[in-house]
Tab-separated table of C-alpha atoms and ligand atoms in Angstrom:
chain	number	residue	atom	x	y	z
A	136	UNK	CA	53.992	-36.397	69.686
A	137	UNK	CA	53.961	-39.997	70.786
A	138	UNK	CA	55.837	-42.776	69.130
A	139	UNK	CA	57.127	-46.240	69.861
A	140	UNK	CA	59.696	-47.774	72.159
A	141	UNK	CA	61.007	-51.291	72.614
A	142	UNK	CA	59.939	-53.047	75.791
A	143	UNK	CA	61.958	-56.229	76.321
A	144	UNK	CA	62.380	-56.285	72.553
A	145	UNK	CA	58.702	-55.771	71.738
A	146	UNK	CA	57.391	-52.523	70.220
A	147	UNK	CA	55.124	-50.503	72.530
A	148	UNK	CA	53.269	-47.401	71.317
A	149	UNK	CA	52.880	-44.388	73.588
A	150	UNK	CA	51.203	-41.022	73.645
A	151	UNK	CA	52.987	-37.803	74.492
A	152	UNK	CA	53.354	-37.480	78.257
A	153	UNK	CA	52.833	-41.153	79.091
A	154	UNK	CA	55.401	-42.713	81.374
A	155	UNK	CA	57.153	-45.947	80.449
A	156	UNK	CA	55.065	-47.791	83.046
A	157	UNK	CA	51.754	-46.405	81.790
A	158	UNK	CA	52.484	-47.134	78.156
A	159	UNK	CA	53.800	-50.621	78.897
A	160	UNK	CA	50.675	-51.429	80.914
A	161	UNK	CA	48.407	-50.086	78.213
A	162	UNK	CA	50.141	-52.516	75.859
A	163	UNK	CA	49.609	-55.410	78.295
A	164	UNK	CA	53.052	-55.569	79.903
A	165	UNK	CA	53.193	-55.671	83.678
A	166	UNK	CA	55.915	-53.786	85.532
A	167	UNK	CA	56.208	-54.472	89.288
A	168	UNK	CA	55.305	-51.485	91.444
A	169	UNK	CA	54.310	-50.682	95.021
A	170	UNK	CA	54.042	-46.923	95.397
A	171	UNK	CA	52.499	-46.308	91.975
A	172	UNK	CA	48.697	-46.390	91.738
A	173	UNK	CA	46.650	-45.644	88.612
A	174	UNK	CA	44.592	-42.983	90.434
A	175	UNK	CA	47.558	-41.001	91.713
A	176	UNK	CA	50.588	-39.195	90.291
A	177	UNK	CA	53.893	-41.097	90.522
A	178	UNK	CA	55.675	-41.046	93.861
A	179	UNK	CA	59.029	-42.703	93.179
A	180	UNK	CA	59.860	-44.175	96.592
A	181	UNK	CA	59.720	-47.951	96.217
A	182	UNK	CA	61.879	-48.280	93.072
A	183	UNK	CA	60.282	-51.638	92.270
A	184	UNK	CA	59.366	-50.294	88.835
A	185	UNK	CA	63.059	-49.964	87.945
A	186	UNK	CA	63.899	-50.674	84.289
A	187	UNK	CA	67.093	-50.320	82.296
A	188	UNK	CA	67.190	-47.689	79.575
A	189	UNK	CA	70.394	-46.951	77.707
A	190	UNK	CA	72.490	-48.667	80.368
A	191	UNK	CA	70.915	-46.709	83.240
A	192	UNK	CA	68.494	-47.906	85.883
A	193	UNK	CA	65.471	-45.599	85.978
A	194	UNK	CA	62.030	-45.504	87.609
A	195	UNK	CA	59.553	-46.380	84.897
A	196	UNK	CA	56.641	-44.845	86.842
A	197	UNK	CA	58.223	-41.421	86.590
A	198	UNK	CA	60.153	-41.396	83.326
A	199	UNK	CA	58.213	-40.219	80.243
A	200	UNK	CA	58.494	-42.585	77.294
A	201	UNK	CA	60.492	-41.375	74.315
A	202	UNK	CA	60.576	-42.509	70.758
A	203	UNK	CA	63.075	-45.264	70.049
A	204	UNK	CA	63.928	-46.035	73.696
A	205	UNK	CA	65.114	-49.551	74.432
A	206	UNK	CA	63.699	-50.653	77.765
A	207	UNK	CA	64.731	-53.794	79.649
A	208	UNK	CA	62.391	-54.908	82.407
A	209	UNK	CA	61.894	-58.640	82.828
A	210	UNK	CA	65.592	-59.574	82.894
A	211	UNK	CA	67.628	-61.424	85.536
A	212	UNK	CA	69.582	-58.241	86.277
A	213	UNK	CA	66.563	-56.007	86.825
A	214	UNK	CA	64.542	-58.658	88.655
A	215	UNK	CA	67.542	-59.287	90.892
A	216	UNK	CA	67.618	-55.619	91.794
A	217	UNK	CA	63.882	-55.682	92.500
A	218	UNK	CA	64.320	-58.727	94.715
A	219	UNK	CA	67.024	-56.936	96.728
A	220	UNK	CA	64.692	-53.935	97.168
A	221	UNK	CA	61.940	-56.226	98.419
A	222	UNK	CA	64.362	-57.884	100.829
A	223	UNK	CA	65.260	-54.463	102.231
A	224	UNK	CA	61.590	-53.643	102.760
A	225	UNK	CA	61.038	-56.963	104.519
A	226	UNK	CA	63.906	-56.528	106.993
A	227	UNK	CA	63.049	-52.890	107.721
A	228	UNK	CA	59.651	-53.827	109.073
A	229	UNK	CA	58.111	-56.650	111.037
A	230	UNK	CA	56.702	-58.729	108.242
A	231	UNK	CA	55.501	-61.794	110.078
A	232	UNK	CA	53.094	-62.905	107.369
A	233	UNK	CA	51.851	-65.972	109.311
A	234	UNK	CA	49.986	-63.676	111.705
A	235	UNK	CA	49.192	-60.796	109.348
A	236	UNK	CA	45.593	-60.265	108.308
A	237	UNK	CA	46.739	-58.971	104.956
A	238	UNK	CA	48.476	-62.202	104.016
A	239	UNK	CA	47.278	-63.391	100.609
A	240	UNK	CA	46.013	-59.899	99.787
A	241	UNK	CA	49.292	-58.045	100.217
A	242	UNK	CA	51.201	-56.533	97.308
A	243	UNK	CA	54.583	-56.670	99.024
A	244	UNK	CA	54.182	-60.376	99.730
A	245	UNK	CA	52.758	-61.085	96.280
A	246	UNK	CA	55.696	-59.340	94.624
A	247	UNK	CA	58.098	-61.379	96.741
A	248	UNK	CA	56.398	-64.500	95.380
A	249	UNK	CA	56.450	-63.112	91.852
A	250	UNK	CA	60.167	-62.402	92.080
A	251	UNK	CA	61.116	-65.738	93.663
A	252	UNK	CA	62.197	-64.277	96.979
A	253	UNK	CA	62.688	-67.181	99.379
A	254	UNK	CA	64.143	-65.177	102.269
A	255	UNK	CA	64.984	-61.614	103.222
A	256	UNK	CA	68.689	-62.472	103.649
A	257	UNK	CA	69.714	-59.243	105.397
A	258	UNK	CA	69.757	-58.747	109.174
A	259	UNK	CA	66.341	-57.791	110.506
A	260	UNK	CA	65.717	-54.432	112.186
A	261	UNK	CA	62.715	-55.534	114.275
A	262	UNK	CA	61.289	-52.040	114.752
A	263	UNK	CA	59.146	-51.338	117.802
A	264	UNK	CA	56.279	-49.018	116.970
A	265	UNK	CA	53.142	-49.655	119.036
A	266	UNK	CA	49.877	-50.473	117.285
A	267	UNK	CA	47.198	-47.770	117.260
A	268	UNK	CA	43.861	-49.459	117.920
A	269	UNK	CA	42.147	-46.305	119.190
A	270	UNK	CA	39.762	-45.901	116.249
A	271	UNK	CA	36.496	-47.858	116.467
A	272	UNK	CA	36.695	-49.256	112.913
A	273	UNK	CA	40.331	-49.313	111.847
A	274	UNK	CA	43.639	-50.241	113.437
A	275	UNK	CA	47.162	-49.296	112.426
A	276	UNK	CA	50.222	-51.559	112.606
A	277	UNK	CA	53.047	-49.140	111.874
A	278	UNK	CA	55.698	-51.853	111.714
A	279	UNK	CA	54.578	-52.972	108.265
A	280	UNK	CA	54.688	-49.570	106.541
A	281	UNK	CA	56.677	-49.374	103.313
A	282	UNK	CA	56.447	-45.559	103.084
A	283	UNK	CA	54.613	-45.483	99.757
A	284	UNK	CA	52.572	-42.465	100.963
A	285	UNK	CA	49.456	-43.751	99.222
A	286	UNK	CA	47.452	-43.181	102.430
A	287	UNK	CA	49.013	-39.747	102.807
A	288	UNK	CA	48.090	-38.847	99.231
A	289	UNK	CA	44.591	-40.360	99.396
A	290	UNK	CA	43.749	-38.657	102.674
A	291	UNK	CA	45.117	-35.285	101.585
A	292	UNK	CA	44.068	-35.176	97.937
A	293	UNK	CA	40.904	-37.300	97.803
A	294	UNK	CA	39.421	-37.227	101.310
A	295	UNK	CA	40.705	-33.666	101.975
A	296	UNK	CA	41.513	-34.611	105.553
A	297	UNK	CA	45.273	-34.963	105.788
A	298	UNK	CA	45.107	-37.695	108.407
A	299	UNK	CA	48.505	-39.290	107.671
A	300	UNK	CA	52.078	-38.093	107.217
A	301	UNK	CA	55.574	-39.512	107.083
A	302	UNK	CA	58.027	-38.013	109.508
A	303	UNK	CA	61.634	-38.546	110.607
A	304	UNK	CA	64.732	-39.060	108.495
A	305	UNK	CA	66.568	-42.091	107.166
A	306	UNK	CA	65.842	-45.364	108.910
A	307	UNK	CA	63.855	-43.427	111.542
A	308	UNK	CA	61.286	-42.354	108.962
A	309	UNK	CA	57.848	-43.546	109.970
A	310	UNK	CA	54.160	-43.009	109.493
A	311	UNK	CA	52.331	-40.721	111.916
A	312	UNK	CA	48.742	-39.664	112.437
A	313	UNK	CA	48.109	-35.941	112.263
A	314	UNK	CA	46.524	-35.382	115.660
A	315	UNK	CA	48.011	-33.785	118.719
A	316	UNK	CA	47.648	-37.080	120.545
A	317	UNK	CA	48.962	-38.988	117.525
A	318	UNK	CA	45.928	-41.290	117.767
A	319	UNK	CA	43.689	-42.155	114.861
A	320	UNK	CA	40.585	-41.829	117.066
A	321	UNK	CA	41.351	-38.133	117.484
A	322	UNK	CA	41.099	-37.380	113.755
A	323	UNK	CA	38.076	-37.209	111.457
A	324	UNK	CA	39.240	-40.392	109.694
A	325	UNK	CA	36.338	-42.615	108.622
A	326	UNK	CA	36.234	-46.184	107.389
A	327	UNK	CA	34.574	-44.937	104.186
A	328	UNK	CA	37.611	-42.759	103.356
A	329	UNK	CA	39.676	-43.566	100.301
A	330	UNK	CA	42.699	-43.745	102.597
A	331	UNK	CA	41.117	-46.606	104.512
A	332	UNK	CA	41.420	-48.943	101.536
A	333	UNK	CA	44.542	-47.838	99.748
A	334	UNK	CA	47.378	-49.409	101.768
A	335	UNK	CA	49.124	-52.067	99.650
A	336	UNK	CA	50.372	-53.851	102.774
A	337	UNK	CA	49.020	-54.605	106.242
A	338	UNK	CA	49.236	-51.261	108.040
A	339	UNK	CA	45.709	-49.841	107.739
A	340	UNK	CA	43.366	-52.659	108.672
A	341	UNK	CA	39.622	-52.746	109.126
A	342	UNK	CA	38.609	-54.203	112.436
A	343	UNK	CA	36.479	-57.344	112.744
A	344	UNK	CA	36.995	-58.571	109.179
A	345	UNK	CA	40.445	-60.160	109.561
A	346	UNK	CA	40.865	-63.723	108.284
A	347	UNK	CA	37.342	-63.690	106.787
A	348	UNK	CA	38.487	-64.927	103.366
A	349	UNK	CA	39.368	-68.645	103.210
A	350	UNK	CA	42.869	-69.630	102.175
A	351	UNK	CA	42.760	-70.361	98.479
A	352	UNK	CA	40.330	-67.519	97.755
A	353	UNK	CA	42.493	-64.577	98.690
A	354	UNK	CA	43.555	-62.115	96.040
A	355	UNK	CA	46.900	-63.627	95.117
A	356	UNK	CA	46.261	-67.262	96.063
A	357	UNK	CA	45.306	-68.515	92.620
A	358	UNK	CA	47.150	-66.187	90.303
A	359	UNK	CA	50.358	-64.207	90.594
A	360	UNK	CA	50.252	-60.444	91.067
A	361	UNK	CA	51.517	-59.897	87.515
A	362	UNK	CA	48.231	-61.187	86.133
A	363	UNK	CA	45.911	-60.027	88.944
A	364	UNK	CA	47.214	-56.457	88.718
A	365	UNK	CA	46.692	-56.294	84.966
A	366	UNK	CA	43.187	-57.792	85.163
A	367	UNK	CA	42.071	-55.418	87.875
A	368	UNK	CA	43.880	-52.399	86.484
A	369	UNK	CA	46.022	-51.955	89.599
B	287	UNK	CA	69.066	-102.850	102.685
B	288	UNK	CA	72.673	-103.890	102.012
B	289	UNK	CA	75.568	-101.795	103.264
B	290	UNK	CA	76.641	-100.735	99.807
B	291	UNK	CA	73.173	-99.348	99.117
B	292	UNK	CA	72.999	-97.487	102.368
B	293	UNK	CA	76.393	-95.932	101.656
B	294	UNK	CA	75.129	-94.443	98.438
B	295	UNK	CA	72.057	-92.976	100.050
B	296	UNK	CA	71.734	-89.263	100.760
B	297	UNK	CA	72.231	-88.557	104.446
B	298	UNK	CA	69.760	-86.094	105.929
B	299	UNK	CA	69.652	-84.615	109.424
B	300	UNK	CA	66.812	-82.519	110.779
B	301	UNK	CA	66.242	-80.509	113.932
B	302	UNK	CA	63.862	-78.098	115.570
B	303	UNK	CA	65.370	-75.072	117.336
B	304	UNK	CA	62.860	-72.394	118.412
B	305	UNK	CA	60.302	-74.197	116.288
B	306	UNK	CA	56.849	-75.633	116.890
B	307	UNK	CA	57.494	-78.966	115.119
B	308	UNK	CA	54.992	-77.847	112.509
B	309	UNK	CA	57.622	-77.940	109.783
B	310	UNK	CA	58.408	-81.531	110.732
B	311	UNK	CA	54.690	-82.312	110.588
B	312	UNK	CA	54.604	-80.794	107.108
B	313	UNK	CA	57.558	-83.001	106.260
B	314	UNK	CA	55.420	-85.982	107.287
B	315	UNK	CA	52.605	-84.534	105.174
B	316	UNK	CA	54.535	-85.839	102.191
B	317	UNK	CA	52.583	-88.976	103.134
B	318	UNK	CA	53.299	-92.038	101.004
B	319	UNK	CA	56.028	-90.124	99.203
B	320	UNK	CA	58.020	-90.666	102.400
B	321	UNK	CA	58.423	-94.259	101.232
B	322	UNK	CA	59.902	-93.001	97.970
B	323	UNK	CA	62.179	-90.755	99.948
B	324	UNK	CA	63.242	-93.570	102.272
B	325	UNK	CA	64.649	-95.404	99.237
B	326	UNK	CA	67.174	-92.660	98.558
B	327	UNK	CA	67.600	-91.034	101.943
B	328	UNK	CA	69.043	-92.145	105.247
B	329	UNK	CA	68.346	-90.155	108.372
B	330	UNK	CA	71.009	-88.951	110.759
B	331	UNK	CA	70.187	-86.903	113.867
B	332	UNK	CA	66.525	-85.963	113.796
B	333	UNK	CA	63.538	-85.843	116.166
B	334	UNK	CA	62.420	-88.883	114.129
B	335	UNK	CA	65.522	-90.947	114.984
B	336	UNK	CA	67.428	-91.777	118.158
B	337	UNK	CA	70.755	-90.351	117.032
B	338	UNK	CA	71.972	-87.823	119.584
B	339	UNK	CA	74.530	-85.890	117.554
B	340	UNK	CA	74.735	-84.890	113.922
B	341	UNK	CA	77.400	-86.737	111.956
B	342	UNK	CA	78.627	-85.945	108.443
B	343	UNK	CA	75.552	-85.362	106.274
B	344	UNK	CA	74.571	-84.185	102.824
B	345	UNK	CA	71.555	-82.157	103.852
B	346	UNK	CA	70.556	-80.518	107.140
B	347	UNK	CA	67.003	-79.261	107.539
B	348	UNK	CA	66.587	-76.671	110.301
B	349	UNK	CA	63.227	-75.654	111.683
B	350	UNK	CA	62.842	-72.766	114.109
B	351	UNK	CA	64.774	-69.627	114.913
B	352	UNK	CA	67.521	-69.289	117.489
B	353	UNK	CA	66.145	-68.318	120.920
B	354	UNK	CA	68.540	-69.842	123.458
B	355	UNK	CA	72.151	-70.912	123.938
B	356	UNK	CA	71.491	-74.570	123.183
B	357	UNK	CA	69.942	-73.617	119.826
B	358	UNK	CA	73.248	-71.947	118.923
B	359	UNK	CA	75.268	-75.083	119.754
B	360	UNK	CA	72.938	-77.388	117.835
B	361	UNK	CA	72.866	-75.076	114.844
B	362	UNK	CA	76.675	-74.906	114.744
B	363	UNK	CA	76.882	-78.688	115.019
B	364	UNK	CA	74.590	-78.974	111.996
B	365	UNK	CA	76.547	-76.408	110.016
B	366	UNK	CA	79.838	-78.186	110.756
B	367	UNK	CA	78.451	-81.508	109.540
B	368	UNK	CA	76.016	-80.734	106.738
B	369	UNK	CA	77.197	-79.977	103.223
B	370	UNK	CA	73.952	-78.206	102.438
B	371	UNK	CA	72.088	-76.431	105.210
B	372	UNK	CA	68.458	-75.487	104.649
B	373	UNK	CA	66.340	-73.057	106.668
B	374	UNK	CA	62.861	-74.556	106.750
B	375	UNK	CA	59.890	-72.370	107.624
B	376	UNK	CA	59.252	-68.784	108.651
B	377	UNK	CA	60.944	-69.103	112.075
B	378	UNK	CA	64.278	-70.296	110.723
B	379	UNK	CA	64.085	-67.641	108.001
B	380	UNK	CA	63.154	-64.466	109.918
B	381	UNK	CA	62.622	-65.543	113.507
B	382	UNK	CA	58.931	-66.009	112.806
B	383	UNK	CA	56.171	-65.294	115.269
B	384	UNK	CA	58.468	-66.033	118.261
B	385	UNK	CA	60.490	-62.991	117.185
B	386	UNK	CA	57.498	-60.887	118.160
B	387	UNK	CA	59.131	-60.959	121.595
B	388	UNK	CA	62.098	-59.009	120.229
B	389	UNK	CA	60.762	-55.628	121.268
B	390	UNK	CA	60.010	-56.814	124.809
B	391	UNK	CA	62.463	-56.840	127.678
B	392	UNK	CA	63.481	-60.438	128.370
B	393	UNK	CA	63.605	-59.935	132.141
B	394	UNK	CA	60.050	-58.564	132.077
B	395	UNK	CA	58.873	-61.561	130.028
B	396	UNK	CA	60.351	-64.048	132.502
B	397	UNK	CA	58.946	-62.134	135.477
B	398	UNK	CA	55.534	-62.045	133.848
B	399	UNK	CA	55.422	-65.796	133.246
B	400	UNK	CA	57.224	-67.222	136.287
B	401	UNK	CA	56.549	-64.671	139.007
B	402	UNK	CA	53.674	-62.279	138.368
B	403	UNK	CA	51.236	-64.549	136.576
B	404	UNK	CA	48.031	-65.361	138.472
B	405	UNK	CA	48.126	-68.779	140.075
B	406	UNK	CA	51.880	-69.072	140.183
B	407	UNK	CA	52.887	-70.180	143.643
B	408	UNK	CA	56.387	-69.842	145.050
B	409	UNK	CA	57.250	-68.211	141.798
B	410	UNK	CA	60.790	-67.718	140.640
B	411	UNK	CA	62.567	-67.616	137.312
B	412	UNK	CA	64.163	-71.067	136.787
B	413	UNK	CA	67.903	-70.737	137.239
B	414	UNK	CA	69.267	-74.292	137.162
B	415	UNK	CA	72.465	-74.429	135.082
B	416	UNK	CA	70.948	-77.436	133.238
B	417	UNK	CA	68.614	-75.000	131.511
B	418	UNK	CA	69.856	-73.077	128.470
B	419	UNK	CA	69.736	-69.314	128.903
B	420	UNK	CA	67.486	-67.390	126.570
B	421	UNK	CA	69.045	-64.912	124.153
B	422	UNK	CA	67.779	-61.356	124.498
B	423	UNK	CA	66.357	-61.636	120.964
B	424	UNK	CA	65.182	-64.380	118.652
B	425	UNK	CA	67.364	-64.621	115.542
B	426	UNK	CA	66.918	-66.100	112.090
B	427	UNK	CA	69.425	-68.920	111.643
B	428	UNK	CA	71.270	-67.061	108.875
B	429	UNK	CA	72.406	-64.517	111.467
B	430	UNK	CA	74.340	-67.318	113.225
B	431	UNK	CA	75.585	-69.599	110.424
B	432	UNK	CA	75.734	-69.547	106.631
B	433	UNK	CA	72.580	-70.943	105.052
B	434	UNK	CA	72.440	-72.486	101.593
B	435	UNK	CA	68.705	-72.557	100.911
B	436	UNK	CA	65.440	-71.327	102.372
B	437	UNK	CA	62.033	-73.036	102.191
B	438	UNK	CA	59.509	-70.402	103.277
B	439	UNK	CA	56.091	-71.053	104.764
B	440	UNK	CA	54.544	-71.337	108.198
B	441	UNK	CA	54.819	-74.180	107.613
B	442	UNK	CA	55.897	-74.914	104.038
B	443	UNK	CA	53.495	-77.471	102.595
B	444	UNK	CA	54.451	-81.124	102.219
B	445	UNK	CA	54.303	-80.490	98.465
B	446	UNK	CA	56.806	-77.654	98.770
B	447	UNK	CA	59.213	-79.750	100.845
B	448	UNK	CA	58.866	-82.622	98.370
B	449	UNK	CA	59.520	-80.350	95.403
B	450	UNK	CA	62.544	-78.855	97.122
B	451	UNK	CA	64.084	-82.173	98.183
B	452	UNK	CA	63.504	-83.917	94.876
B	453	UNK	CA	65.088	-80.964	93.078
B	454	UNK	CA	68.077	-80.946	95.420
B	455	UNK	CA	68.627	-84.699	95.470
B	456	UNK	CA	68.071	-84.832	91.713
B	457	UNK	CA	70.884	-82.330	91.182
B	458	UNK	CA	68.637	-79.463	90.079
B	459	UNK	CA	68.626	-75.977	91.616
B	460	UNK	CA	65.660	-76.133	93.993
B	461	UNK	CA	62.864	-73.800	92.979
B	462	UNK	CA	59.374	-73.351	94.395
B	463	UNK	CA	56.941	-72.041	91.806
B	464	UNK	CA	53.770	-70.106	92.638
B	465	UNK	CA	51.722	-71.342	94.553
B	466	UNK	CA	54.193	-73.546	96.458
B	467	UNK	CA	56.037	-70.396	97.505
B	468	UNK	CA	54.197	-69.128	100.582
B	469	UNK	CA	55.178	-67.089	103.623
B	470	UNK	CA	52.062	-67.903	105.659
C	585	SF4	S1	52.121	-56.604	105.233
C	585	SF4	FE1	52.324	-58.180	103.663
C	585	SF4	S2	54.475	-58.763	103.698
C	585	SF4	FE2	54.031	-57.648	105.596
C	585	SF4	S3	53.468	-59.222	107.089
C	585	SF4	FE3	51.566	-58.573	106.157
C	585	SF4	S4	51.269	-60.016	104.452
C	585	SF4	FE4	53.399	-60.177	105.061
C	586	SF4	S1	50.520	-46.975	105.741
C	586	SF4	FE1	50.339	-48.178	103.882
C	586	SF4	S2	49.643	-46.702	102.373
C	586	SF4	FE2	50.464	-45.518	104.067
C	586	SF4	S3	52.608	-45.124	103.572
C	586	SF4	FE3	52.560	-46.978	104.811
C	586	SF4	S4	52.449	-48.641	103.344
C	586	SF4	FE4	51.902	-46.786	102.243
C	587	FES	S1	56.374	-47.668	91.408
C	587	FES	FE1	57.960	-46.450	90.597
C	587	FES	S2	59.136	-45.980	92.338
C	587	FES	FE2	57.438	-47.084	93.227
């Protein structure tokens, strides 16, 4: 029943069943994450929440805390691994931030800033997946998807619509819309859906509101994601 | 400036490949700090000087991705001559917005602009050997040569370039803290 573990050398209490990430956050320690969201069960795809426990690298969003664990998170080794994961996500998609409406409000970008990523280093894939602008209120740019399945989960479990899915294997994995035509307009998706607001990056975008927020006032302009996420409980 | 002083100054070359010159404008946005810089730096080949080819340098600043054959030659010339080569701006780092042409067929692009476009008379894709051929894709510079440092931003701010250069020239590992680190 509950107990304490060491998080970067500091004692953190936990309750039975809490994951390392949940308990650390409750104690005020931020752990980077992309596919984890407080309203949903862990997903385990992005691996940004990696921490070192007993010499092994584990996903803190999925691993239940145990008494006496020694957890390393904010170390050069672990942050280096996180940076490499971010770099892989950047080269897999077309992340041209200068023309992306999500810039300044994007978790992937904000984490890259947080973790001192100055370039993506690897060779770029430059995927070619056409935009879906069929829906009157929302457009989809599939080339920025990081496969967190938050939209899939929100649409299925909260909106009870099942609008989105991931399909394909390996590097060909991609987001699809569950309609025979494959077009968002041919689903019952609505701009008021939970899935419309959940994407941490710039895939699911509301139309006609892009670039409305001045530079300097966007979510991560003033403060780094490590503090914004803790303040807003994200 | 005496010869002995100029010898001790840091030699810097700059160029724009598939760039928009915006990174160079941001460089000039260092404003009066340029005078500070001019005390310790001497410029080699650069759009701001008349020097036609890059000689031995300490630092090379590259703006823009690689979109044509001439870009490749210039980039290799810089790499051969510069001890430290720096990718400046989004285009040099990941191809930038010009790389949005990477999923289009190059032949179609050229046809669209030089032949099919409304108002183009006696159209034809330019084919003089003087002109560098386009590459089928736009590449980040690190896919062509080894790169030592990256200054992100589209463009990086004058403050970011100043912080980077003063770190580098001062012998410190260059680091851009939040909020100087920007991709947009
Ligand atoms: S989704 Fe985020 S990281 Fe990708 S281009 Fe947009 S702002 Fe940049
Ligand atoms: S569209 Fe957005 S929310 Fe959905 S899987 Fe891709 S990144 Fe995640
Ligand atoms: S947050 Fe744990 S794997 Fe994505």
